[in-house]
XYZ file of C-alpha atoms in Angstrom:
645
model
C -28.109 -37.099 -49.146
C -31.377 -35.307 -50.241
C -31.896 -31.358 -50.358
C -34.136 -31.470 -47.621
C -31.228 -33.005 -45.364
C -28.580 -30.718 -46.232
C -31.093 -28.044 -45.476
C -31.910 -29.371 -41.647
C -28.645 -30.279 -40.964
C -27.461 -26.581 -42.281
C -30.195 -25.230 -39.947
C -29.109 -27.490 -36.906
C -25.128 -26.087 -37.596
C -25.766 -22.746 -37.378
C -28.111 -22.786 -34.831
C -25.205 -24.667 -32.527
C -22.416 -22.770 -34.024
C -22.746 -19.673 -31.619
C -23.988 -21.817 -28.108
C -20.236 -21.559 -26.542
C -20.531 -18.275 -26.797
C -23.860 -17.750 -25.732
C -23.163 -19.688 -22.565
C -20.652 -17.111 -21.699
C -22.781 -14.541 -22.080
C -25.321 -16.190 -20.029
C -22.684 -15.946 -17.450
C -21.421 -12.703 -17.910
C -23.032 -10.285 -15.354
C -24.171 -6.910 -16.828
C -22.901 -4.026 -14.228
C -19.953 -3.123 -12.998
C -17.223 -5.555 -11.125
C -15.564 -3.383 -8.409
C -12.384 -5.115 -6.522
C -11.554 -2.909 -3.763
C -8.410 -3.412 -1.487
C -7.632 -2.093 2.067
C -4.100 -3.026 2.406
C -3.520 -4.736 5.819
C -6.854 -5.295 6.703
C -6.388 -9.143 8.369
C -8.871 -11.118 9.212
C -8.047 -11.263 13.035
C -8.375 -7.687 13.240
C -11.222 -6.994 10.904
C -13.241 -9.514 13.597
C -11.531 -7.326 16.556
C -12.544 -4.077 15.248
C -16.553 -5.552 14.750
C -16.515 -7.221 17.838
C -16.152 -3.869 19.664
C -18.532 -1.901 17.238
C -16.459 -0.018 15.293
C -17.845 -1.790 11.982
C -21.322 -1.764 11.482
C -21.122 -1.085 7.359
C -19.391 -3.948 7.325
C -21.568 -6.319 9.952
C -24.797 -5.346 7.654
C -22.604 -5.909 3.943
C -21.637 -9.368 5.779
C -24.952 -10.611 6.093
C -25.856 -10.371 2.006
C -22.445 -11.432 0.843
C -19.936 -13.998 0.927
C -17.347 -14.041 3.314
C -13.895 -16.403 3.158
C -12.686 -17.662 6.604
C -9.727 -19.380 5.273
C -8.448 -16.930 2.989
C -4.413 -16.771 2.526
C -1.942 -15.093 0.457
C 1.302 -15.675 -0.940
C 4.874 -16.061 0.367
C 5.787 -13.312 0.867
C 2.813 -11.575 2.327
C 4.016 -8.077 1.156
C 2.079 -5.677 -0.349
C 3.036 -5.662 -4.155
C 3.741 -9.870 -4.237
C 0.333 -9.821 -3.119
C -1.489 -7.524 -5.052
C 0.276 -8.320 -8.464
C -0.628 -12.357 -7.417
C -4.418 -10.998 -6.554
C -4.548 -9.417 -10.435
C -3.133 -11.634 -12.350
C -3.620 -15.349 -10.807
C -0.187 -16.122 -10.725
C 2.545 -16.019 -8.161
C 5.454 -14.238 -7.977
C 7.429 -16.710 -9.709
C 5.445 -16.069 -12.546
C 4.900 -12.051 -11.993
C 8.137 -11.261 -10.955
C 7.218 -9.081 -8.134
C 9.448 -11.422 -5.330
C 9.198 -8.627 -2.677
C 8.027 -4.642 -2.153
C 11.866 -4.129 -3.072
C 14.534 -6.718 -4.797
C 17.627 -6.475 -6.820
C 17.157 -7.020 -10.405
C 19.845 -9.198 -12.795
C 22.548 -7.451 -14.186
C 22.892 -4.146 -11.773
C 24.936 -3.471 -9.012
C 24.138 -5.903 -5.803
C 23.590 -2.996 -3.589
C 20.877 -1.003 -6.338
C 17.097 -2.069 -5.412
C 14.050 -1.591 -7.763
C 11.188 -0.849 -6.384
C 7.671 -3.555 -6.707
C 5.348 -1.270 -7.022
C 6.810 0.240 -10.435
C 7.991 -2.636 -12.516
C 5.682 -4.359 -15.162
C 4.510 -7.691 -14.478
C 6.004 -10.910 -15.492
C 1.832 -11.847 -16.611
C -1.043 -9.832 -17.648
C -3.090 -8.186 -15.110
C -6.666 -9.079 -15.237
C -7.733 -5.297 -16.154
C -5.515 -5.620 -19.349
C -6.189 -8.988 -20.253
C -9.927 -8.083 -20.021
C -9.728 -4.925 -22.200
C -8.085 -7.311 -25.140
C -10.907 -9.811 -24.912
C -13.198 -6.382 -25.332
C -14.566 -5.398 -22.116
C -14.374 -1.816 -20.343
C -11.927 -2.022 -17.654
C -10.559 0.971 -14.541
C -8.018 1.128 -12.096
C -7.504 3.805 -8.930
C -4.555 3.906 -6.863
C -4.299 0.083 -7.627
C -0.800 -1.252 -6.839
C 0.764 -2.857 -10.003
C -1.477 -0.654 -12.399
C 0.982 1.616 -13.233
C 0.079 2.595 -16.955
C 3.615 3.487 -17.907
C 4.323 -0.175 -17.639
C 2.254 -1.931 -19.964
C -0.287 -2.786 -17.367
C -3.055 -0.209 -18.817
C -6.948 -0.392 -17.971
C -9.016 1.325 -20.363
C -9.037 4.068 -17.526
C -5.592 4.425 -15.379
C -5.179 6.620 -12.320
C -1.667 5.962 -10.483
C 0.467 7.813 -8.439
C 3.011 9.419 -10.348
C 5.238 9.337 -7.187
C 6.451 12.034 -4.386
C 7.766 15.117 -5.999
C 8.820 16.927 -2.913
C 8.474 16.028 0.599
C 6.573 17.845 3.429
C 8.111 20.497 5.517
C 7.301 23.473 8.089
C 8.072 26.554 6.583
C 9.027 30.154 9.062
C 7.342 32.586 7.133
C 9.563 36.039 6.661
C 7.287 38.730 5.525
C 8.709 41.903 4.061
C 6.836 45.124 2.549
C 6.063 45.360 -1.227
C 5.550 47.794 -3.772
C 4.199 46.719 -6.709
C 1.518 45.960 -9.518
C 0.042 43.482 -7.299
C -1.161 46.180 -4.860
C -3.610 47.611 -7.667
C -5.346 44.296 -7.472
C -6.491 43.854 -3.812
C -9.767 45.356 -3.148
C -8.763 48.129 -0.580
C -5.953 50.610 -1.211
C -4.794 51.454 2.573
C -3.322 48.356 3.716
C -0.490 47.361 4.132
C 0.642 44.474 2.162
C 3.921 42.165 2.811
C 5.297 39.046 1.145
C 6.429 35.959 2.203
C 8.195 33.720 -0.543
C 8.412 29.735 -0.178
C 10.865 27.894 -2.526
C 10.176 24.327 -3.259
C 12.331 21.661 -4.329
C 10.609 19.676 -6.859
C 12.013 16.241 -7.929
C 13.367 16.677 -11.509
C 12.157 20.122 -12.102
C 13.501 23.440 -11.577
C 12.538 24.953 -7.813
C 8.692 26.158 -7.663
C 7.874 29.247 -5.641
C 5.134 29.854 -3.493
C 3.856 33.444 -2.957
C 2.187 34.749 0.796
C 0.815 38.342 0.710
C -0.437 39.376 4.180
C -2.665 42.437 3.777
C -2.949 44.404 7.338
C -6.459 46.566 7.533
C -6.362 46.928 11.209
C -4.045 46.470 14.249
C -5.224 43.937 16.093
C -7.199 41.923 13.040
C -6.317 38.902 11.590
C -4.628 40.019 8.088
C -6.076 38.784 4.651
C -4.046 35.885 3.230
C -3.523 35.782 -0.334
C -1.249 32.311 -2.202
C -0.404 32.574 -5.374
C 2.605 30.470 -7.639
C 2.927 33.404 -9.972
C 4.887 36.762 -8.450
C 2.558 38.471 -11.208
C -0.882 37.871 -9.172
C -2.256 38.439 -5.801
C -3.787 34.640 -6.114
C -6.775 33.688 -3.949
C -8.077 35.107 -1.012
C -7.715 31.805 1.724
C -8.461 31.041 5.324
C -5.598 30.854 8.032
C -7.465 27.526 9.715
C -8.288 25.638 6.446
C -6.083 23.103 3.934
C -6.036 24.951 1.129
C -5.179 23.219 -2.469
C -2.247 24.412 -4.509
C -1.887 22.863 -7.665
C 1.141 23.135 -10.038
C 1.179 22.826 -13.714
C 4.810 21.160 -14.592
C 5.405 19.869 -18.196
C 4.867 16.091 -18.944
C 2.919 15.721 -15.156
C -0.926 14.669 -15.958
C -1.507 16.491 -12.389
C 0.604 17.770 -9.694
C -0.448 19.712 -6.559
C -0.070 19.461 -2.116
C -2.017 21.127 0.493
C -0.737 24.029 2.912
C -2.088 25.057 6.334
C -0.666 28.196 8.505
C -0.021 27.286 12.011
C 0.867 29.892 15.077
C -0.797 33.067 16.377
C -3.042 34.394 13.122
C -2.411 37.978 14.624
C 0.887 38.375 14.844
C 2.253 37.642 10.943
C 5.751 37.398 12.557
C 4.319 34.153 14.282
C 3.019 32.794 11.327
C 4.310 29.630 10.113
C 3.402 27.217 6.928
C 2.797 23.516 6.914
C 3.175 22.139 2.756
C 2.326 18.800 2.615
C 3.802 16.385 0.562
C 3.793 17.373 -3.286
C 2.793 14.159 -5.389
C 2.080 13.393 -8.914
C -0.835 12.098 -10.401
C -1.085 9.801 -14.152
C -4.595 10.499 -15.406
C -4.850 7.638 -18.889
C -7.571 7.088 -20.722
C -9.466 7.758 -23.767
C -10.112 11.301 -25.298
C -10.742 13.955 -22.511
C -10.441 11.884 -19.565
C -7.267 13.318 -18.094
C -8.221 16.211 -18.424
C -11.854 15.683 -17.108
C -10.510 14.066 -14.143
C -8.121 16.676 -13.432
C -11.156 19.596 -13.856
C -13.765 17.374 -11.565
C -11.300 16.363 -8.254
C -7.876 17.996 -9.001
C -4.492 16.584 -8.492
C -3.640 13.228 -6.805
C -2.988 13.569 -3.441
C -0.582 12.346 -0.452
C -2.129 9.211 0.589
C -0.968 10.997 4.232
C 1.187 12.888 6.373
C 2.969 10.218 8.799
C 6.390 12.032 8.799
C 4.828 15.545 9.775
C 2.765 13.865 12.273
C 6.029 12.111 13.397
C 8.168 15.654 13.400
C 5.188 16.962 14.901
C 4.587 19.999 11.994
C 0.832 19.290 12.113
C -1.463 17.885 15.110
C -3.265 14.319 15.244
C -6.376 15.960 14.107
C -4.631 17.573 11.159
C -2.502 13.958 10.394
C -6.255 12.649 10.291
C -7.543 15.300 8.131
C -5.187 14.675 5.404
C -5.988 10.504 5.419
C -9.517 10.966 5.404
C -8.822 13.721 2.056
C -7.089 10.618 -0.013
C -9.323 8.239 1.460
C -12.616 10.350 0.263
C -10.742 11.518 -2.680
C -10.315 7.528 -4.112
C -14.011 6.737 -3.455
C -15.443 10.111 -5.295
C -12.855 9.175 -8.240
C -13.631 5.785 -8.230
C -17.569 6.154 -7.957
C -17.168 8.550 -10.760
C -15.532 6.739 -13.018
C -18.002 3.633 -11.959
C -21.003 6.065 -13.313
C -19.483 8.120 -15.867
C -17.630 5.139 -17.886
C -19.354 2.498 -16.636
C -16.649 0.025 -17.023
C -16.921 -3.816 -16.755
C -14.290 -4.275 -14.261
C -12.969 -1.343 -11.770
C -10.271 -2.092 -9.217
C -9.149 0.558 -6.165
C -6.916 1.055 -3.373
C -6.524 2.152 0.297
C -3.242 1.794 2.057
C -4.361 3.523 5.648
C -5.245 0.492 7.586
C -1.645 -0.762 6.648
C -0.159 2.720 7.559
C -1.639 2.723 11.091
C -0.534 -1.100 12.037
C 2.935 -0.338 10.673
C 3.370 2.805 12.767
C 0.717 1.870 15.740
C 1.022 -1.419 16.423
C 1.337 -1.745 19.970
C -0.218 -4.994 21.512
C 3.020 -6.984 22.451
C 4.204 -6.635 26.387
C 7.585 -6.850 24.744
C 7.709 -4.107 22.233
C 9.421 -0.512 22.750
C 7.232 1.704 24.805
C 4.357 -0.440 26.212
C 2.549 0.865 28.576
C -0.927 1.275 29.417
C -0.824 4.969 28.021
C 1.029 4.406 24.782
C -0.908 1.403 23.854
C -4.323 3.191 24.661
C -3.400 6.254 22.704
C -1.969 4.091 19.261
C -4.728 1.643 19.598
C -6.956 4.905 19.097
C -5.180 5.546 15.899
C -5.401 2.252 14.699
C -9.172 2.426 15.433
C -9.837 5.605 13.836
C -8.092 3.279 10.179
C -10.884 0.733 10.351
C -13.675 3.779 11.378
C -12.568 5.167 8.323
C -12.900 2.059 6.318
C -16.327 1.402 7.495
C -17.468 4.349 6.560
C -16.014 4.076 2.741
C -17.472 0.240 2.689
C -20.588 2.415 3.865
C -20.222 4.500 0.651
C -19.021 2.079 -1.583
C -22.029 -0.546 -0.781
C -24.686 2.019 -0.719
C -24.013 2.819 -4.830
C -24.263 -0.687 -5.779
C -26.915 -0.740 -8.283
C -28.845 -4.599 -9.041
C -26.386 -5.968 -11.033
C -23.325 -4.964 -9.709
C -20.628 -7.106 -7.975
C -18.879 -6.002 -5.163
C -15.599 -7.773 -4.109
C -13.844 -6.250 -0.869
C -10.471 -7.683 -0.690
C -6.921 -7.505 1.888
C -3.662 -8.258 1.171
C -2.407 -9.530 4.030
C -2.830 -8.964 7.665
C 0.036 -7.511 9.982
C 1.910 -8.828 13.387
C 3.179 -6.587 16.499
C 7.312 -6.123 15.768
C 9.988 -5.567 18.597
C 13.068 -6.002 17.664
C 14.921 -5.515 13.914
C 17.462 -7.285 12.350
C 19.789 -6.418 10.023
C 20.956 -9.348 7.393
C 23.379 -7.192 5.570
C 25.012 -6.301 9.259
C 25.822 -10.079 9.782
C 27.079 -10.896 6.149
C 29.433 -7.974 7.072
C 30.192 -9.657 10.313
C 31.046 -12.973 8.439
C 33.521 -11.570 6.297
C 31.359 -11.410 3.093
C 30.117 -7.999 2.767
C 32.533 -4.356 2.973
C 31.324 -1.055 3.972
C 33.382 2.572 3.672
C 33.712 4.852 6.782
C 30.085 6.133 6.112
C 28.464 2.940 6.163
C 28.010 2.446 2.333
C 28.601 -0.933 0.884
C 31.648 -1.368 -1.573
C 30.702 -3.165 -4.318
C 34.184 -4.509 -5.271
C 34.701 -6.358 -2.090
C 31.458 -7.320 -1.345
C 30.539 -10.874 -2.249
C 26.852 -11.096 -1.092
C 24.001 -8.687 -0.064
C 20.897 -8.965 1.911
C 17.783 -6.915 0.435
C 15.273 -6.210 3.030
C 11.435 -5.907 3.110
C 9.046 -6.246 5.833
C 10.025 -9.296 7.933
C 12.170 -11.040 4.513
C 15.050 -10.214 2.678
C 16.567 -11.737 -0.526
C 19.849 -12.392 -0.387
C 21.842 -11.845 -4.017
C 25.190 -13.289 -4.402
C 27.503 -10.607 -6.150
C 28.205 -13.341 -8.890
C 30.499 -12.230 -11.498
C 28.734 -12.276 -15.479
C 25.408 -11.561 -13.801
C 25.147 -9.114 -11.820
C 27.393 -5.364 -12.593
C 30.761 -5.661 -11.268
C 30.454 -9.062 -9.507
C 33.370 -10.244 -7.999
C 32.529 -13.981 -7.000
C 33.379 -16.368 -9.970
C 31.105 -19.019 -10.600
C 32.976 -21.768 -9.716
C 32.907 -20.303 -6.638
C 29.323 -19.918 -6.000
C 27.784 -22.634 -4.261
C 30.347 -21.850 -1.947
C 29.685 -18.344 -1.335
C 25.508 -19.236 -1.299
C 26.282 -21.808 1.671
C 28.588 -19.905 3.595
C 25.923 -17.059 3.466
C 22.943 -19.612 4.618
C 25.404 -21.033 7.835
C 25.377 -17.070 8.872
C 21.360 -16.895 9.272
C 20.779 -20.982 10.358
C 20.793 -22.070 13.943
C 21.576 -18.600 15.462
C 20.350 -18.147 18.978
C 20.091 -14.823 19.830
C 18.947 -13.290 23.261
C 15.394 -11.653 23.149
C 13.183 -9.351 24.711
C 10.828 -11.083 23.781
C 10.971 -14.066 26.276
C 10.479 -11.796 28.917
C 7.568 -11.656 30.817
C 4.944 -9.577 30.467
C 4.683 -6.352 32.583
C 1.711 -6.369 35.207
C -0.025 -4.066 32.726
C -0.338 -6.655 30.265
C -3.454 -8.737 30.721
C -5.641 -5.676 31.955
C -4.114 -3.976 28.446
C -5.546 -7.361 26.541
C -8.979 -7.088 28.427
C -9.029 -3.402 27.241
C -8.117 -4.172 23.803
C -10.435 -7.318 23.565
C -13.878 -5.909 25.271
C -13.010 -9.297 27.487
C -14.383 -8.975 31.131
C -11.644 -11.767 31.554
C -8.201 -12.471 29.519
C -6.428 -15.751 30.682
C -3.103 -14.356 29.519
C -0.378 -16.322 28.030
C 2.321 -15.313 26.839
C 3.362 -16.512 23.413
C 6.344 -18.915 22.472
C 7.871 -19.707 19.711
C 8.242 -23.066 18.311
C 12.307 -22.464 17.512
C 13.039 -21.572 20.800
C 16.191 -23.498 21.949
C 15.568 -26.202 24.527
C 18.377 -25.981 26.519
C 18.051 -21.995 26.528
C 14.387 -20.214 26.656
C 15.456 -16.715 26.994
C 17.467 -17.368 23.175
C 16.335 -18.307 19.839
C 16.748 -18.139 15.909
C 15.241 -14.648 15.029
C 15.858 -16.058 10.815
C 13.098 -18.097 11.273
C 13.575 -19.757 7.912
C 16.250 -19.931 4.959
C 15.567 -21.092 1.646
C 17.141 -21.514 -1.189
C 16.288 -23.267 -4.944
C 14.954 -26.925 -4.358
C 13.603 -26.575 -0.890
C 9.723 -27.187 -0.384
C 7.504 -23.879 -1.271
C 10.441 -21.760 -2.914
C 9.015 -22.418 -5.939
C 5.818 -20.258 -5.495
C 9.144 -17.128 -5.279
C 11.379 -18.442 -7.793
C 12.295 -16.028 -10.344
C 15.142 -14.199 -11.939
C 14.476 -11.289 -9.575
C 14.367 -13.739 -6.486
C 17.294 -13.767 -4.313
C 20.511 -16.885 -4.326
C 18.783 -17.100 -0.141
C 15.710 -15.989 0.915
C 15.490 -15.278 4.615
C 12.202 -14.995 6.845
C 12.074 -13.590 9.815
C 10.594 -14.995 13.022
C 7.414 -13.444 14.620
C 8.254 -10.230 16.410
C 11.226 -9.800 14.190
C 11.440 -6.939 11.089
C 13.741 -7.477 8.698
C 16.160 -3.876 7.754
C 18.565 -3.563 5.335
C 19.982 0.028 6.871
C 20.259 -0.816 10.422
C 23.169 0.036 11.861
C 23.545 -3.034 14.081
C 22.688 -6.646 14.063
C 19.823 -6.309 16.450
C 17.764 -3.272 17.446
C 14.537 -2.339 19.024
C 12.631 -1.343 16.310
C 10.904 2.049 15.363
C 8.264 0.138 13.301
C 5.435 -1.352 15.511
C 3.857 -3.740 12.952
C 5.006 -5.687 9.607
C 4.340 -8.682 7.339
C 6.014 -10.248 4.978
C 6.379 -14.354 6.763
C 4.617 -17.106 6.872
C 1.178 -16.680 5.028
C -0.278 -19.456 7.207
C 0.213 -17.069 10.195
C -3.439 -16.030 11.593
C -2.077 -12.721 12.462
C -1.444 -12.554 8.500
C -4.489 -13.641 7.025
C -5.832 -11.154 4.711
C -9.775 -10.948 4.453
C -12.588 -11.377 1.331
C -16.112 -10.802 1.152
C -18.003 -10.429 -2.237
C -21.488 -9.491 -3.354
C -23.565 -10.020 -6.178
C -26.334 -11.785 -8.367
C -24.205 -14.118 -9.452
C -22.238 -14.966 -6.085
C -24.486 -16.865 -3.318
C -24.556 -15.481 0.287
C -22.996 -17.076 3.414
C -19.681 -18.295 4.661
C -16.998 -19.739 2.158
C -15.057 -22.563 4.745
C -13.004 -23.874 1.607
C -9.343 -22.960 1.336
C -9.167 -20.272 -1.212
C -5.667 -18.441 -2.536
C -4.948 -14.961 -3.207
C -4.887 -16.935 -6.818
C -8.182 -17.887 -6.978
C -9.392 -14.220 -7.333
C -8.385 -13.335 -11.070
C -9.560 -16.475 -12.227
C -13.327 -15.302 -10.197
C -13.157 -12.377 -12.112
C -12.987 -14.255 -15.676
C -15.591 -16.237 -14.835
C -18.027 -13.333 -13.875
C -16.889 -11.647 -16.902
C -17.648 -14.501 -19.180
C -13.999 -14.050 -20.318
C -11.490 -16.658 -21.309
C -9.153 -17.358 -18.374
C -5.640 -17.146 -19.656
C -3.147 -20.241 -18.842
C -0.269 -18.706 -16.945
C -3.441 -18.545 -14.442
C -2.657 -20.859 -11.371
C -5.424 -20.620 -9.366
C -9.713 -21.307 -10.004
C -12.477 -20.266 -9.827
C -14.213 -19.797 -6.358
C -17.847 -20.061 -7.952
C -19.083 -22.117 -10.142
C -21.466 -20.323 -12.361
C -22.486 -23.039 -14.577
């Protein structure tokens, strides 16, 4: 081979050498790739809540992006299967989150760990991009915890409830002390109240009222402070007011207080403290610190047991949503402009709050009537309001080459009655209870662990899990004798029964519909000799059976039991079969329509219009590689939805 050869083929080589790599970063889109869930958001009810006008952000983002109509998620359809599935590509056989709460291998049957804090079985997309080199964020994101190995470049997580809510009587007596020399006027008279608060592994916190009395008949200056030293800050009586706490090894730490009663009578006055949470701020150099300087500490994500108690008004229980809700999107935009990362992922969990507490369409659910279901289907509507205005927000800072996906987890179903597994393994013979009601381990050979409208059921199989007690030859025994309690039970129902006259002009109102043909629903495991009775387990599975797979994993149940529509699964109850408290769940059948979770998604690289292919919730990590340019890992299941080529 001559010189001249060598020297064109040389050329040709490393002129070819770098083309795979060019190609990807042909592909690779240059702004920012925000994934944005609204937990519960279905599909059904996303269209319900346009069709009457309450989503006009939305309606206008619809007609530039596209939009899935055949969107589904995994089995089970709970929040933290689905969202670890949507980040990683895999399902929970492979992630290892089975259910929002399971029983892990190797502790006591009755001891649950929570989804939302263990580290995935895979890498999460925001982790897996940061080792290929890219810039990655997460806010609020379920399964992002940074404590568990699942770190973007930029973390912000909820470090968890460290006291709950309560209304506090406030007892004000007279003081005498340095703290008098600091108020501005030196005739009043000043009187403390003192609040103690219970913080979750910490000593008790104090909180510090001075009421300073000018003039009879005035409303008295209000002064909070944490330290017994200082008069604090001057505050309103008909504000929130923020009061942070600085506790060792918390990144942030803080709740809001309001005063409630007569402002001009002190001996009236009562305090509302909202929930105290935690807050994990990660990231590189200052950017805890910045975080915590620009927008505080993290707050409650709401106030649903106050509202409940009835501490604080609807107005007020709105107030405090619409703070988290605003407080995500200015941390999120923030981080999208200051860092500019690659990838940014965040979270709102109000939708999902309002259908689980609100969900009142169902003639036979507790409490329907006209007025009930007019006043929760207010609340519900004031949850996808709210969203439409943060969609509002969020679309109107795109810049040109940002992508924008907006992203559900599931969708949620009316509930009526609730079940308890555990309650009819106890029945059976193979589960024990004490005088209070709490399991005994020792004699206990199987227990139910219940989420949303499944449970897993864990037999208490001695070498595996803490103090089993059922050998192994005696297993399969024990597993089938637990799966004849929960197959072909008929159970009576409320929900057979017909609807109340109220119930078709309810549907019209809910609908917009001039005229409802109403229906009622059935069930398709209803009992043919007997209409008013059927199975409320609508399904048990165990190892080998079609579509356990897609749950099978060490942390999955011996028996995993799904509920029938209508039907909420409870692991507490305190009888077999209850009307339930809870108005809407998930958790069943991801084929359901009422569960169908809802995707939309906006770019230069993504083409406009309607997506009628089936996608899975394990299709989206797999997107995300592709717009990145990244190399898609192979514990990945699902594929791309574009092809970018």
């Amino acid at each position: 081979m001559n010189k001249r050869m060598i020297f064109y083929l040389t050329v040709i080589l490393i002129s070819l050498s770098p083309l795979a790599n060019q190609s990807a970063a042909a592909n690779k889109t240059s702004g920012t790739i925000s994934v944005v869930s609204f937990d519960g958001m279905g599909y059904m009810d996303t269209q319900r809540y346009k069709e009457k006008g309450f989503m006009p952000n939305l309606e206008k983002f619809e007609q530039e992006a596209a939009f899935a109509t055949d969107f589904v998620t995994v089995m089970p359809s709970l929040t933290a299967p689905s969202h670890a599935t949507l980040a990683t590509g895999a399902s929970p056989s492979k992630t290892g989150i089975v259910s929002n709460q399971f029983h892990s291998t190797g502790e006591q049957v009755k001891d649950d760990q929570s989804g939302f804090s263990q580290t995935l079985g895979v890498t999460p997309v925001w982790k897996e991009a940061r080792k290929q080199g890219d810039v990655t964020a997460t806010v609020a994101f379920p399964d992002s915890n940074p404590d568990n190995a699942s770190a973007a470049t930029y973390a912000v997580y909820s470090d968890g409830t460290l006291a709950k809510s309560k209304l506090h009587d406030l007892e004000f007596a007279p003081i005498d002390d340095g703290r008098i020399d600091q108020l501005p006027t030196d005739d009043s008279a000043v009187q403390e109240a003192v609040i103690s608060l219970d913080i979750k592994d910490f000593p008790a916190q104090q909180l510090f009222v001075l009421a300073v009395s000018e003039n009879k008949g005035k409303e008295p200056l209000i002064y909070l402070s944490t330290d017994q030293k200082k008069i604090g800050k001057q505050v309103s009586l008909k504000d929130w007011i923020a009061v942070p706490l600085n506790l060792p090894s918390v990144d942030s730490a803080g709740f809001y207080v309001k005063f409630k009663g007569n402002s001009q009578k002190i001996d009236e006055l009562q305090l509302f403290q909202g929930t105290v949470m935690g807050g994990i701020y990660r990231g590189p150099e200052q950017f805890g610190n910045e975080l915590a300087s620009e927008f505080g500490f993290y707050p409650a994500a709401d106030e649903i047991d106050a509202f409940e108690r009835g501490d604080i008004s609807r107005e007020e229980y709105e107030q405090a949503g619409e703070r988290f809700i605003d407080w995500v999107t200015d941390v999120s935009l923030y981080i999208k402009e200051r860092y500019e990362p690659d990838l940014l992922f965040y979270y709102y969990p109000h939708v999902d709050n309002e259908l689980h507490n609100f969900l009142l369409r169902d003639p036979a659910q507790p409490g329907y009537t006209i007025e009930n279901v007019q006043e929760k289907e207010a609340y519900v509507s004031w949850a996808f309001q709210q969203t439409d205005l943060t969609i509002g927000r969020i679309t109107d800072d795109l810049n040109d080459n940002d992508h924008l996906l907006l992203v559900s987890d599931h969708g949620l179903e009316p509930i009526h009655t609730r079940l308890s597994p555990n309650k009819e393994l106890e029945k059976a013979g193979l589960l024990a209870t004490d005088k209070n009601g709490k399991i005994i381990t020792s004699k206990t050979k199987a227990y139910a662990e219940a989420s949303g409208t499944i449970a897993h059921v864990y037999v208490n199989l001695k070498g595996r899990e803490k103090k089993g007690i059922v050998e192994p030859e005696e297993f399969e025994n024990v597993k089938r004798e637990a799966m004849k309690v929960f197959q072909n039970r008929e159970m009576f129902s409320s929900s057979i029964a017909k609807p109340s006259p109220e119930g078709a002009p309810v549907f019209q109102w809910l609908t917009g519909r001039t005229t409802f043909n109403y229906t009622y629903p059935t069930s398709s495991i209803l009992s043919k000799q007997d209409s008013s009775n059927l199975n409320p387990y609508e399904k048990v599975w165990v190892e080998g059976m079609p579509d356990y797979d897609e749950v099978n994993n060490e942390n999955s149940g011996d028996i995993l039991l799904s509920a029938a529509p209508g039907f909420l699964m409870g692991k507490d109850a305190k009888t077999a079969i209850e009307p339930t408290k809870e108005l809407g769940s998930h958790g069943g059948n991801p084929e359901r329509k009422s569960l169908r979770p809802i995707l939309y998604a906006f770019g230069p690289m993504i083409e406009s219009g309607e997506m009628t292919e089936r996608i899975s919730m394990t299709d989206i990590a797999p997107s995300l590689y592709e717009l990145l340019g990244l190399q898609t890992p192979e514990f990945v299941e699902g594929k791309p939805i574009w092809n970018l080529e």
